[in-house]
Coordinates of C-alpha atoms in Angstrom, one line a residue:
X1 CA 0.0 0.0 0.0
X2 CA 1.4 3.3 -0.9
X3 CA 2.0 6.0 1.7
X4 CA -0.1 9.0 1.8
X5 CA 1.1 11.9 -0.4
X6 CA 2.6 14.8 1.4
X7 CA 3.8 18.1 0.0
X8 CA 7.5 18.4 -0.7
X9 CA 8.7 21.9 -1.4
X10 CA 12.1 20.7 -2.2
X11 CA 11.1 18.2 -4.8
X12 CA 11.5 20.6 -7.7
X13 CA 14.9 21.8 -6.7
X14 CA 16.1 18.3 -5.9
X15 CA 15.7 17.1 -9.6
X16 CA 18.9 16.4 -11.5
X17 CA 20.5 19.5 -13.1
X18 CA 20.8 17.5 -16.4
X19 CA 21.2 14.1 -18.0
X20 CA 25.0 14.0 -17.2
X21 CA 24.2 14.6 -13.5
X22 CA 21.4 11.9 -13.7
X23 CA 24.0 9.4 -15.2
X24 CA 26.5 10.3 -12.5
X25 CA 24.0 9.6 -9.6
X26 CA 24.8 6.5 -7.6
X27 CA 22.4 3.8 -8.2
X28 CA 21.5 3.6 -4.6
X29 CA 19.9 7.1 -4.7
X30 CA 17.7 6.4 -7.6
X31 CA 14.8 5.1 -5.5
X32 CA 14.8 8.4 -3.5
X33 CA 14.9 10.4 -6.8
X34 CA 12.0 8.4 -8.1
X35 CA 10.0 9.3 -5.0
X36 CA 10.8 13.0 -5.3
X37 CA 9.7 12.9 -9.0
X38 CA 6.5 11.2 -8.1
X39 CA 5.6 13.9 -5.5
X40 CA 6.5 16.6 -8.0
X41 CA 4.3 14.9 -10.7
X42 CA 1.4 14.5 -8.3
X43 CA 1.4 18.1 -7.1
X44 CA 2.0 19.5 -10.6
X45 CA -0.6 17.5 -12.6
X46 CA -3.2 18.0 -9.8
X47 CA -2.8 21.7 -10.3
X48 CA -2.9 21.9 -14.0
X49 CA -4.7 18.8 -15.1
X50 CA -3.2 16.2 -17.4
X51 CA -2.3 12.6 -17.7
X52 CA -1.3 11.5 -14.2
X53 CA -1.7 7.7 -13.9
X54 CA 0.4 6.8 -16.9
X55 CA 3.2 9.0 -15.9
X56 CA 3.3 7.8 -12.3
X57 CA 4.0 4.3 -13.8
X58 CA 7.0 5.0 -15.8
X59 CA 9.3 7.0 -13.4
X60 CA 11.9 4.3 -12.8
X61 CA 11.6 3.1 -16.4
X62 CA 12.3 6.7 -17.7
X63 CA 15.2 7.1 -15.3
X64 CA 16.7 3.9 -16.6
X65 CA 16.3 4.9 -20.3
X66 CA 18.0 8.2 -19.8
X67 CA 20.9 6.6 -17.8
X68 CA 21.5 4.0 -20.4
X69 CA 20.8 5.8 -23.6
X70 CA 22.3 9.3 -24.7
X71 CA 19.4 11.4 -26.0
X72 CA 19.2 13.0 -28.5
X73 CA 22.2 11.1 -30.1
X74 CA 20.1 8.0 -29.3
X75 CA 16.5 8.2 -30.4
X76 CA 13.9 7.8 -27.7
X77 CA 10.4 7.6 -29.2
X78 CA 7.3 7.5 -26.8
X79 CA 4.3 5.9 -28.4
X80 CA 1.3 8.2 -27.8
X81 CA 3.5 10.4 -25.7
X82 CA 1.1 11.1 -22.8
X83 CA 3.5 9.2 -20.5
X84 CA 6.5 11.5 -21.5
X85 CA 6.2 14.0 -18.4
X86 CA 9.1 12.4 -16.6
X87 CA 11.2 12.5 -19.8
X88 CA 10.3 16.3 -19.9
X89 CA 11.4 16.8 -16.4
X90 CA 14.8 15.1 -17.0
X91 CA 15.4 17.0 -20.2
X92 CA 15.3 20.4 -18.5
X93 CA 11.7 21.5 -18.6
X94 CA 10.9 21.2 -14.8
X95 CA 10.9 24.9 -14.2
X96 CA 8.1 25.3 -16.9
X97 CA 6.1 22.4 -15.7
X98 CA 3.4 24.6 -14.1
X99 CA 2.5 25.8 -17.7
X100 CA 1.6 22.3 -18.7
X101 CA -1.1 22.1 -21.4
X102 CA -1.8 25.8 -21.2
X103 CA -1.7 28.4 -23.9
X104 CA 1.9 29.2 -24.7
X105 CA 3.2 26.5 -22.2
X106 CA 4.4 23.0 -22.2
X107 CA 2.7 20.5 -24.5
X108 CA 1.0 17.5 -22.8
X109 CA 3.0 15.4 -25.4
X110 CA 6.5 15.4 -26.7
X111 CA 7.0 18.5 -28.7
X112 CA 10.1 19.1 -31.1
X113 CA 9.7 22.9 -30.6
X114 CA 10.3 22.4 -26.9
X115 CA 13.3 20.2 -27.0
X116 CA 15.8 18.3 -29.2
X117 CA 15.0 15.3 -27.0
X118 CA 11.4 15.1 -28.5
X119 CA 11.3 13.5 -31.9
X120 CA 7.6 12.5 -32.4
X121 CA 4.8 14.9 -31.7
X122 CA 2.0 12.7 -33.1
X123 CA 0.0 11.5 -30.1
X124 CA -2.1 9.0 -31.9
X125 CA -1.3 5.4 -30.6
X126 CA 0.5 2.6 -32.2
X127 CA 2.9 4.6 -34.3
X128 CA 6.2 4.5 -32.4
X129 CA 7.4 1.2 -33.9
X130 CA 6.9 2.4 -37.5
X131 CA 8.9 5.6 -36.7
X132 CA 11.6 3.5 -35.1
X133 CA 11.7 1.2 -38.2
X134 CA 12.3 4.2 -40.5
X135 CA 14.9 5.7 -38.2
X136 CA 16.7 2.4 -37.9
X137 CA 16.7 2.0 -41.7
X138 CA 18.1 5.5 -42.2
X139 CA 20.9 5.1 -39.6
X140 CA 21.9 1.7 -40.9
X141 CA 22.3 3.3 -44.5
X142 CA 24.4 6.2 -43.0
X143 CA 26.6 3.8 -41.1
X144 CA 25.7 5.3 -37.8
X145 CA 26.0 1.9 -35.8
X146 CA 26.6 3.9 -32.5
X147 CA 23.2 5.5 -32.5
X148 CA 20.5 3.4 -30.7
X149 CA 16.8 3.6 -31.6
X150 CA 14.5 3.0 -28.8
X151 CA 10.6 2.8 -28.9
X152 CA 8.5 2.8 -25.8
X153 CA 5.1 1.4 -26.3
X154 CA 2.3 0.4 -24.0
X155 CA 0.5 -3.0 -24.0
X156 CA -2.7 -1.1 -25.0
X157 CA -1.1 0.6 -28.0
X158 CA 0.4 -2.7 -29.0
X159 CA -3.1 -3.9 -29.9
X160 CA -3.2 -1.4 -32.8
X161 CA -2.8 -2.6 -36.4
X162 CA 0.1 -0.3 -37.1
X163 CA 2.1 -1.9 -34.3
X164 CA 1.7 -5.4 -35.7
X165 CA 2.7 -4.2 -39.2
X166 CA 5.9 -2.7 -37.7
X167 CA 6.7 -5.8 -35.7
X168 CA 6.5 -7.8 -38.8
X169 CA 9.1 -5.7 -40.4
X170 CA 11.3 -5.1 -37.4
X171 CA 11.5 -8.7 -36.4
X172 CA 12.8 -9.7 -39.9
X173 CA 15.7 -7.2 -39.9
X174 CA 18.1 -9.3 -37.8
X175 CA 21.1 -6.9 -38.4
X176 CA 19.1 -3.7 -37.6
X177 CA 19.2 -2.9 -33.9
X178 CA 16.0 -1.5 -32.4
X179 CA 15.1 -1.7 -28.8
X180 CA 11.3 -2.0 -28.0
X181 CA 10.4 -1.3 -24.6
X182 CA 7.0 -2.8 -23.9
X183 CA 5.5 -0.8 -20.9
X184 CA 3.0 -3.4 -19.7
X185 CA 0.6 -2.1 -17.1
X186 CA -2.3 -4.3 -18.3
X187 CA -4.3 -1.2 -19.4
X188 CA -4.9 1.6 -21.8
X189 CA -7.7 3.4 -20.2
X190 CA -9.4 0.2 -19.0
X191 CA -7.8 -3.1 -18.7
X192 CA -6.4 -4.2 -22.0
X193 CA -8.5 -6.9 -23.8
X194 CA -8.1 -9.5 -26.4
X195 CA -5.7 -12.5 -27.1
X196 CA -2.6 -10.3 -26.9
X197 CA -3.5 -9.3 -23.5
X198 CA -3.9 -12.9 -22.5
X199 CA -0.5 -13.7 -24.0
X200 CA 1.3 -10.9 -22.1
X201 CA -0.3 -12.1 -18.9
X202 CA 1.0 -15.6 -19.6
X203 CA 4.5 -14.1 -19.9
X204 CA 4.2 -12.0 -16.7
X205 CA 2.8 -14.7 -14.6
X206 CA 3.7 -18.0 -16.2
X207 CA 7.3 -18.0 -15.0
X208 CA 10.5 -18.5 -17.0
X209 CA 9.3 -16.4 -19.8
X210 CA 12.8 -15.2 -20.9
X211 CA 13.7 -18.7 -21.8
X212 CA 10.4 -19.7 -23.4
X213 CA 9.2 -19.3 -27.0
X214 CA 6.6 -16.6 -27.3
X215 CA 5.1 -14.2 -29.9
X216 CA 8.1 -12.0 -30.0
X217 CA 10.7 -14.6 -30.4
X218 CA 8.7 -16.3 -33.1
X219 CA 8.8 -12.9 -34.9
X220 CA 12.5 -12.8 -34.7
X221 CA 13.1 -10.6 -31.6
X222 CA 15.4 -11.3 -28.7
X223 CA 13.1 -11.2 -25.6
X224 CA 14.1 -9.9 -22.2
X225 CA 11.6 -10.0 -19.4
X226 CA 9.3 -9.6 -17.7
X227 CA 11.2 -7.0 -15.7
X228 CA 10.1 -5.2 -12.6
X229 CA 9.4 -1.6 -13.9
X230 CA 9.8 -0.2 -10.5
X231 CA 13.2 -1.7 -9.7
X232 CA 15.8 0.8 -11.0
X233 CA 18.6 -1.6 -10.8
X234 CA 16.9 -4.4 -12.7
X235 CA 15.6 -2.0 -15.5
X236 CA 19.1 -0.5 -15.9
X237 CA 20.7 -3.9 -16.1
X238 CA 18.4 -5.2 -18.8
X239 CA 18.4 -2.0 -20.9
X240 CA 22.2 -2.3 -21.0
X241 CA 22.1 -5.8 -22.1
X242 CA 19.6 -4.9 -24.8
X243 CA 21.9 -2.1 -26.1
X244 CA 24.8 -4.4 -26.6
X245 CA 22.9 -6.6 -29.0
X246 CA 23.1 -5.7 -32.7
X247 CA 19.6 -6.9 -33.5
X248 CA 15.9 -6.2 -32.6
X249 CA 15.1 -6.7 -29.0
X250 CA 11.9 -6.6 -26.9
X251 CA 12.3 -5.6 -23.2
X252 CA 9.1 -6.4 -21.4
X253 CA 8.6 -4.3 -18.5
X254 CA 5.8 -4.7 -15.8
X255 CA 4.6 -1.4 -14.3
X256 CA 1.7 -0.2 -12.2
X257 CA -0.4 2.7 -13.6
X258 CA -0.8 5.4 -10.9
X259 CA 2.1 3.9 -9.0
X260 CA 2.7 5.7 -5.6
X261 CA -0.5 7.8 -5.5
X262 CA -3.3 6.0 -3.5
X263 CA -6.2 7.7 -5.2
X264 CA -4.9 6.5 -8.6
X265 CA -4.1 3.0 -7.5
X266 CA -7.6 2.7 -6.1
X267 CA -9.4 4.1 -9.1
X268 CA -10.7 0.9 -10.8
X269 CA -12.0 3.0 -13.9
X270 CA -8.7 4.1 -15.3
X271 CA -6.1 4.8 -12.4
X272 CA -6.7 8.5 -12.9
X273 CA -5.5 8.2 -16.4
X274 CA -6.3 11.9 -17.2
X275 CA -7.5 14.4 -14.7
X276 CA -8.6 18.1 -14.7
X277 CA -7.7 20.2 -11.6
X278 CA -8.1 17.9 -8.6
X279 CA -7.4 17.8 -4.9
X280 CA -4.0 16.3 -4.1
X281 CA -5.2 14.6 -1.0
X282 CA -8.2 12.8 -2.6
X283 CA -7.8 12.9 -6.4
X284 CA -11.3 14.4 -6.6
X285 CA -12.2 17.4 -8.7
X286 CA -11.7 20.8 -7.2
X287 CA -15.2 22.2 -6.4
X288 CA -16.0 25.6 -8.1
X289 CA -19.3 26.1 -6.3
X290 CA -21.3 25.6 -9.5
X291 CA -23.3 22.6 -10.3
X292 CA -21.7 20.7 -13.1
X293 CA -23.8 20.5 -16.2
X294 CA -24.0 17.0 -17.9
X295 CA -21.3 16.3 -20.5
X296 CA -22.0 15.6 -24.1
X297 CA -20.6 12.2 -23.6
X298 CA -22.8 11.4 -20.6
X299 CA -25.9 12.5 -22.5
X300 CA -24.9 10.3 -25.4
X301 CA -24.2 7.3 -23.2
X302 CA -27.4 7.6 -21.3
X303 CA -29.5 7.9 -24.5
X304 CA -27.6 5.1 -26.2
X305 CA -28.5 2.9 -23.2
X306 CA -32.2 3.9 -23.5
X307 CA -32.2 3.1 -27.3
X308 CA -30.5 -0.2 -26.7
X309 CA -33.1 -1.2 -24.2
X310 CA -35.8 -0.6 -26.9
X311 CA -33.9 -2.0 -29.8
X312 CA -32.2 -5.3 -29.5
X313 CA -30.4 -4.9 -32.7
X314 CA -28.4 -2.0 -31.6
X315 CA -24.8 -2.8 -30.7
X316 CA -21.8 -0.7 -29.5
X317 CA -18.1 -0.7 -30.5
X318 CA -15.3 1.3 -29.2
X319 CA -11.5 1.4 -29.7
X320 CA -10.1 0.9 -26.2
X321 CA -12.2 3.9 -24.8
X322 CA -15.4 2.3 -23.2
X323 CA -15.7 4.9 -20.4
X324 CA -14.3 8.0 -22.3
X325 CA -16.9 7.6 -25.0
X326 CA -19.8 6.9 -22.5
X327 CA -20.5 3.3 -23.4
X328 CA -20.1 1.9 -19.9
X329 CA -23.7 2.3 -19.1
X330 CA -24.7 0.1 -22.0
X331 CA -21.9 -2.3 -21.3
X332 CA -23.1 -2.7 -17.7
X333 CA -26.7 -3.4 -18.8
X334 CA -25.9 -5.4 -22.1
X335 CA -22.3 -6.7 -21.8
X336 CA -22.8 -9.1 -24.7
X337 CA -23.7 -6.2 -27.0
X338 CA -20.8 -4.0 -26.3
X339 CA -17.3 -4.7 -27.9
X340 CA -14.0 -3.0 -27.0
X341 CA -11.6 -4.1 -29.9
X342 CA -8.5 -2.4 -28.6
X343 CA -6.8 0.6 -30.1
X344 CA -7.9 -0.7 -33.6
X345 CA -10.1 1.9 -35.2
X346 CA -9.9 0.4 -38.7
X347 CA -10.9 -3.0 -37.4
X348 CA -13.7 -1.5 -35.4
X349 CA -15.3 0.1 -38.5
X350 CA -15.1 -3.0 -40.7
X351 CA -16.2 -5.2 -37.9
X352 CA -19.3 -3.0 -37.7
X353 CA -19.8 -3.5 -41.4
X354 CA -20.0 -7.2 -40.8
X355 CA -22.4 -6.7 -38.0
X356 CA -24.6 -4.5 -40.3
X357 CA -24.5 -7.1 -43.0
X358 CA -26.0 -9.5 -40.5
X359 CA -28.9 -7.2 -39.8
X360 CA -27.6 -5.5 -36.7
X361 CA -27.1 -1.8 -36.1
X362 CA -23.7 -1.0 -34.6
X363 CA -22.9 2.3 -33.1
X364 CA -19.1 3.0 -33.3
X365 CA -18.0 5.6 -30.7
X366 CA -14.6 7.0 -31.4
X367 CA -13.0 10.4 -30.6
X368 CA -13.3 12.5 -33.8
X369 CA -9.5 12.9 -34.2
X370 CA -9.1 9.0 -34.0
X371 CA -12.0 8.3 -36.4
X372 CA -9.8 9.9 -39.1
X373 CA -7.6 6.8 -39.0
X374 CA -10.4 4.6 -40.3
X375 CA -11.4 6.8 -43.3
X376 CA -10.9 4.2 -45.9
X377 CA -12.9 1.7 -44.0
X378 CA -15.8 4.2 -43.6
X379 CA -15.5 4.9 -47.3
X380 CA -15.2 1.4 -48.8
X381 CA -16.2 -1.1 -46.2
X382 CA -19.4 0.7 -44.9
X383 CA -20.5 3.4 -47.2
X384 CA -19.8 1.5 -50.5
X385 CA -22.1 -1.2 -49.2
X386 CA -24.7 1.1 -48.0
X387 CA -24.6 -0.3 -44.5
X388 CA -26.6 1.0 -41.5
X389 CA -23.7 1.9 -39.2
X390 CA -23.8 4.9 -36.9
X391 CA -20.5 6.7 -36.1
X392 CA -20.3 8.8 -33.1
X393 CA -17.5 11.4 -33.2
X394 CA -16.9 12.6 -29.7
X395 CA -14.7 15.6 -29.0
X396 CA -15.4 17.1 -32.5
X397 CA -14.0 20.5 -33.2
X398 CA -11.6 22.2 -30.7
X399 CA -10.9 20.1 -27.6
X400 CA -8.6 22.5 -25.8
X401 CA -5.5 21.7 -23.9
X402 CA -4.4 18.5 -25.7
X403 CA -3.3 20.4 -28.8
X404 CA -3.0 19.6 -32.5
X405 CA -3.3 15.9 -32.6
X406 CA -6.5 15.8 -30.4
X407 CA -8.5 18.6 -31.9
X408 CA -11.3 17.0 -33.7
X409 CA -11.5 19.6 -36.5
X410 CA -11.0 17.5 -39.6
X411 CA -14.1 15.4 -39.6
X412 CA -16.5 17.6 -41.4
X413 CA -14.2 18.1 -44.2
X414 CA -13.0 14.6 -44.5
X415 CA -16.2 12.6 -44.0
X416 CA -18.3 14.9 -46.1
X417 CA -16.5 13.3 -49.0
X418 CA -18.1 9.9 -48.4
X419 CA -21.1 9.2 -50.7
X420 CA -24.3 8.4 -48.8
X421 CA -22.8 9.3 -45.4
X422 CA -25.4 11.5 -43.4
X423 CA -23.8 13.9 -40.8
X424 CA -25.7 15.4 -37.9
X425 CA -24.5 18.1 -35.5
X426 CA -26.7 18.5 -32.4
X427 CA -26.7 22.0 -30.7
X428 CA -27.6 20.8 -27.4
X429 CA -28.4 17.8 -25.3
X430 CA -31.9 17.5 -26.3
X431 CA -31.0 17.5 -30.0
X432 CA -28.3 15.0 -29.3
X433 CA -30.9 12.6 -28.1
X434 CA -33.2 13.4 -31.0
X435 CA -30.6 13.0 -33.7
X436 CA -29.0 9.9 -32.2
X437 CA -32.5 8.2 -32.4
X438 CA -32.8 9.3 -36.0
X439 CA -29.4 8.0 -36.8
X440 CA -29.9 4.5 -35.5
X441 CA -33.3 4.4 -37.4
X442 CA -31.3 4.8 -40.7
X443 CA -30.8 1.4 -42.5
X444 CA -29.8 2.3 -46.0
X445 CA -26.5 3.8 -45.3
X446 CA -24.1 5.2 -42.7
X447 CA -24.7 8.1 -40.4
X448 CA -22.3 10.2 -38.3
X449 CA -23.2 12.2 -35.1
X450 CA -20.6 14.8 -34.0
X451 CA -20.4 16.7 -30.7
X452 CA -17.8 18.6 -28.9
X453 CA -15.9 18.1 -25.6
X454 CA -17.2 19.5 -22.3
X455 CA -20.6 20.2 -20.8
X456 CA -23.7 20.6 -22.8
X457 CA -25.2 24.1 -23.1
X458 CA -28.7 24.9 -22.0
X459 CA -31.3 23.5 -24.5
X460 CA -32.1 26.0 -27.1
X461 CA -35.6 25.3 -28.5
X462 CA -36.6 26.1 -32.0
X463 CA -39.1 28.8 -32.9
X464 CA -40.0 26.6 -35.8
X465 CA -39.0 23.4 -37.6
X466 CA -38.9 23.9 -41.4
X467 CA -37.6 21.7 -44.1
X468 CA -34.2 23.5 -44.0
X469 CA -33.9 22.8 -40.2
X470 CA -34.7 24.5 -36.9
X471 CA -35.3 28.4 -36.9
X472 CA -33.8 29.5 -33.7
X473 CA -34.0 33.3 -34.0
X474 CA -35.9 35.6 -36.3
X475 CA -35.7 39.3 -35.5
X476 CA -38.4 40.2 -38.1
X477 CA -40.9 37.9 -39.6
X478 CA -40.4 37.7 -43.4
X479 CA -37.0 39.3 -43.4
X480 CA -34.5 38.0 -46.0
X481 CA -31.5 40.2 -44.8
X482 CA -29.0 38.1 -43.1
X483 CA -29.1 34.3 -42.6
X484 CA -26.8 32.8 -40.0
X485 CA -26.3 29.0 -40.6
X486 CA -25.1 27.5 -37.3
X487 CA -23.6 24.1 -37.2
X488 CA -24.1 22.1 -34.0
X489 CA -22.8 23.8 -30.9
X490 CA -22.1 27.1 -32.6
X491 CA -25.8 27.8 -32.5
X492 CA -25.7 29.6 -29.1
X493 CA -23.0 31.9 -30.5
X494 CA -25.1 32.5 -33.6
X495 CA -28.1 33.3 -31.4
X496 CA -26.3 35.8 -29.3
X497 CA -24.9 37.4 -32.4
X498 CA -28.3 37.7 -34.0
X499 CA -29.6 39.4 -31.0
X500 CA -26.7 41.9 -31.0
X501 CA -27.2 42.6 -34.7
X502 CA -30.8 43.7 -34.0
X503 CA -29.2 46.5 -32.0
X504 CA -27.6 47.7 -35.3
X505 CA -31.0 47.5 -37.0
X506 CA -29.9 44.4 -38.9
X507 CA -32.5 41.7 -39.3
X508 CA -31.0 38.2 -38.8
X509 CA -32.4 34.7 -39.0
X510 CA -30.6 31.9 -37.2
X511 CA -30.9 28.4 -38.7
X512 CA -29.6 25.1 -37.3
X513 CA -29.7 22.4 -40.3
X514 CA -29.4 19.6 -37.8
X515 CA -28.3 17.3 -40.7
X516 CA -25.4 19.1 -42.2
X517 CA -24.4 16.6 -44.9
X518 CA -25.8 16.3 -47.4
X519 CA -27.3 19.8 -46.9
X520 CA -31.2 19.9 -47.1
X521 CA -32.2 21.3 -50.5
X522 CA -34.6 23.6 -48.7
X523 CA -31.5 25.2 -47.0
X524 CA -30.1 26.1 -50.4
X525 CA -33.4 27.7 -51.4
X526 CA -33.7 29.6 -48.2
X527 CA -30.1 30.7 -48.6
X528 CA -30.5 31.9 -52.2
X529 CA -33.3 34.2 -51.1
X530 CA -31.1 36.2 -48.6
X531 CA -29.0 39.2 -49.0
X532 CA -26.1 37.7 -47.0
X533 CA -25.4 34.2 -45.7
X534 CA -22.9 33.5 -42.9
X535 CA -22.0 29.9 -41.9
X536 CA -20.5 29.2 -38.5
X537 CA -18.7 25.9 -37.8
X538 CA -16.1 24.5 -35.6
X539 CA -14.5 22.5 -38.4
X540 CA -12.2 23.7 -41.1
X541 CA -13.5 26.7 -43.0
X542 CA -12.0 25.7 -46.3
X543 CA -13.7 22.3 -46.6
X544 CA -16.8 22.4 -44.2
X545 CA -20.5 23.0 -44.3
X546 CA -20.0 26.6 -45.6
X547 CA -18.0 25.4 -48.5
X548 CA -20.7 22.8 -49.3
X549 CA -23.3 25.4 -49.3
X550 CA -21.3 27.8 -51.5
X551 CA -20.7 25.0 -54.0
X552 CA -24.4 24.1 -54.2
X553 CA -25.3 27.8 -54.6
X554 CA -22.7 28.0 -57.3
X555 CA -24.4 25.0 -59.2
X556 CA -27.6 27.0 -59.1
X557 CA -25.8 30.2 -60.3
X558 CA -27.1 31.9 -57.2
X559 CA -25.4 35.3 -56.4
X560 CA -25.9 35.5 -52.8
X561 CA -22.6 36.3 -50.9
X562 CA -21.5 33.7 -48.3
X563 CA -19.2 34.4 -45.3
X564 CA -17.6 31.2 -44.1
X565 CA -16.6 31.3 -40.5
X566 CA -14.6 28.3 -39.1
X567 CA -11.3 27.0 -38.2
X568 CA -8.1 27.8 -40.1
X569 CA -6.3 25.1 -42.1
X570 CA -3.6 24.8 -39.5
X571 CA -2.4 22.6 -36.6
X572 CA -3.8 24.6 -33.7
X573 CA -1.8 24.7 -30.5
X574 CA -3.1 23.9 -27.0
X575 CA -5.3 26.3 -25.1
X576 CA -8.8 26.7 -23.6
X577 CA -11.5 25.7 -25.9
X578 CA -13.3 29.1 -25.5
X579 CA -10.0 31.0 -26.1
X580 CA -9.1 29.1 -29.3
X581 CA -12.7 29.4 -30.7
X582 CA -12.4 33.2 -30.0
X583 CA -9.0 33.3 -31.8
X584 CA -10.5 31.7 -34.7
X585 CA -13.2 34.3 -35.1
X586 CA -16.0 32.1 -33.7
X587 CA -17.3 34.3 -30.8
X588 CA -20.5 36.1 -31.0
X589 CA -18.7 39.3 -31.2
X590 CA -16.6 38.1 -34.1
X591 CA -19.8 36.9 -36.0
X592 CA -21.3 40.4 -35.5
X593 CA -18.2 42.0 -36.9
X594 CA -18.2 39.6 -39.8
X595 CA -21.8 40.7 -40.7
X596 CA -20.9 44.4 -40.2
X597 CA -17.8 44.3 -42.4
X598 CA -19.5 42.3 -45.1
X599 CA -22.4 44.7 -45.3
X600 CA -20.2 47.9 -45.1
X601 CA -17.9 46.7 -47.9
X602 CA -20.8 46.0 -50.2
X603 CA -20.5 42.3 -50.4
X604 CA -24.1 41.9 -50.3
X605 CA -24.2 43.0 -53.9
X606 CA -21.1 41.4 -55.2
X607 CA -17.7 39.7 -54.9
X608 CA -15.7 41.5 -52.3
X609 CA -12.8 40.4 -50.1
X610 CA -12.7 41.4 -46.5
X611 CA -9.3 42.0 -45.1
X612 CA -9.9 41.6 -41.3
X613 CA -7.8 38.7 -40.1
X614 CA -10.7 37.0 -38.3
X615 CA -13.3 37.7 -40.9
X616 CA -13.0 35.6 -44.0
X617 CA -14.2 37.1 -47.3
X618 CA -17.8 37.0 -48.3
X619 CA -17.7 35.2 -51.7
X620 CA -20.6 35.0 -54.1
X621 CA -21.4 31.7 -55.8
X622 CA -20.6 33.2 -59.3
X623 CA -17.3 34.6 -58.0
X624 CA -16.5 31.2 -56.7
X625 CA -17.2 29.7 -60.2
X626 CA -14.9 32.3 -61.9
X627 CA -12.1 31.5 -59.4
X628 CA -12.4 27.8 -59.8
X629 CA -11.7 28.2 -63.6
X630 CA -8.6 30.2 -63.3

């Protein structure tokens, strides 16, 4: 049992002054250093939020890696990267740790702009072994035999298809040294599932694994392990042995997620995998005094459970994120109808296709950024066959502090290209329930439901439901002045903007299309009758709903100007969701300014460009046609 956590004001100053100092430290002092690092992590991450459990589990392992290997001369690659906080501390970023996951501060993942010790910034899982394969090939060709390549990957990430593809290549290259450190804590978020997890458990608990034939030795690797991941001496010894071999090696390390922090060790759900601001003593969220609104995820999970109760053909699939995507409620009630396939998004989608072929209706719940990985399967394995599969893209749009690889900002542009795929974007919790029910009723093709991270806003009822969607605000009946087309959670911002425009004597109508792909024909008719159309979405401006509407208007030779507000085509850095949306020109104030600028520059009667950095130009459909032929 771990001792209670006590504050240690000296923990920060007692960290090594650099990697050379760490390597010179007597081995007998490493356990005390590991304890200080844990206290530093607990206090720091509880204050800022971040990935706590995974980092507490790799303290001794990271110390061993940096004592044996010479970064950056040797390459250290952390798969996913959420477990790289100790690596950041040891490579000189401890003084900035209180800026973790904040705008302008340290990234929650490795970041090359922060340090030459960080190679890979992509925080999607199961990629590290492929990066290592490419680096090893390049170094072999350059004759750099003294530069080791080390990939640290968890047992959860090892379930991903890319990891198996890389193992297939790495194991066959007997003369190309790569050290794979398998950090096996038996979990990703929840316990790792599948045959691989069973095999790793056999190695961990079967005895004599290092001398036995196993998956890795059959693929051509030398296998060392299992090693106690919290014994600094044992870790260092086996890593030094692995380094001396001129061939591919797997070092199987057993660790405990949340090690040394009782609230994490007791947390059966995910060992405090990722936390917001929490109390150090308890691990519970800091109370703000305000009642917490239901999250989008929890509303989805509750409604899916209700639908599953009514419809026995509804199944659920997730890629190692049962609880983060809200499927645990359905899993508790119908365990035989919920499938966690591991970190295997492509397999999840095609497995869902097979279910649909057999007459079931699978709901595949995956974070929007991770669903990108399965685009080909959505396109060819589901849509081509016109199968009734519902995809739920959680964390769509701006997610906030996790940064570029976690923003779910690509889905509207990417998946709108899939023929026959219907995309819905609920504006509030009530519409989420409504649209989910409509989606699972679709049997002649796929559907996709997208919603953002965070709490649901207050329900925004419609004044009227028309063929084009829900009319949310109308400053004057019959007015055809300004049409604000609000996508999903952007509806509340558009509503506030329309109310402010009324103060300027501008009549605005706010419309929520609900189903944003393909666009309802009635929306095109409505837009064509207005003097100005403004689309507001938390996806890429250049390839989203606004662009689709502009294209349809162009096809009809309509001349109404369209101002498209959305996210830039860029990798957006970490920050608060509200702040990042504001920077992208998606606040109510920015929407008002976009309308005022468009009107003042005469765009309501032609093709004019607006120079304001947060206000994209209004572009008439005929102007778009002329531009496309240049």
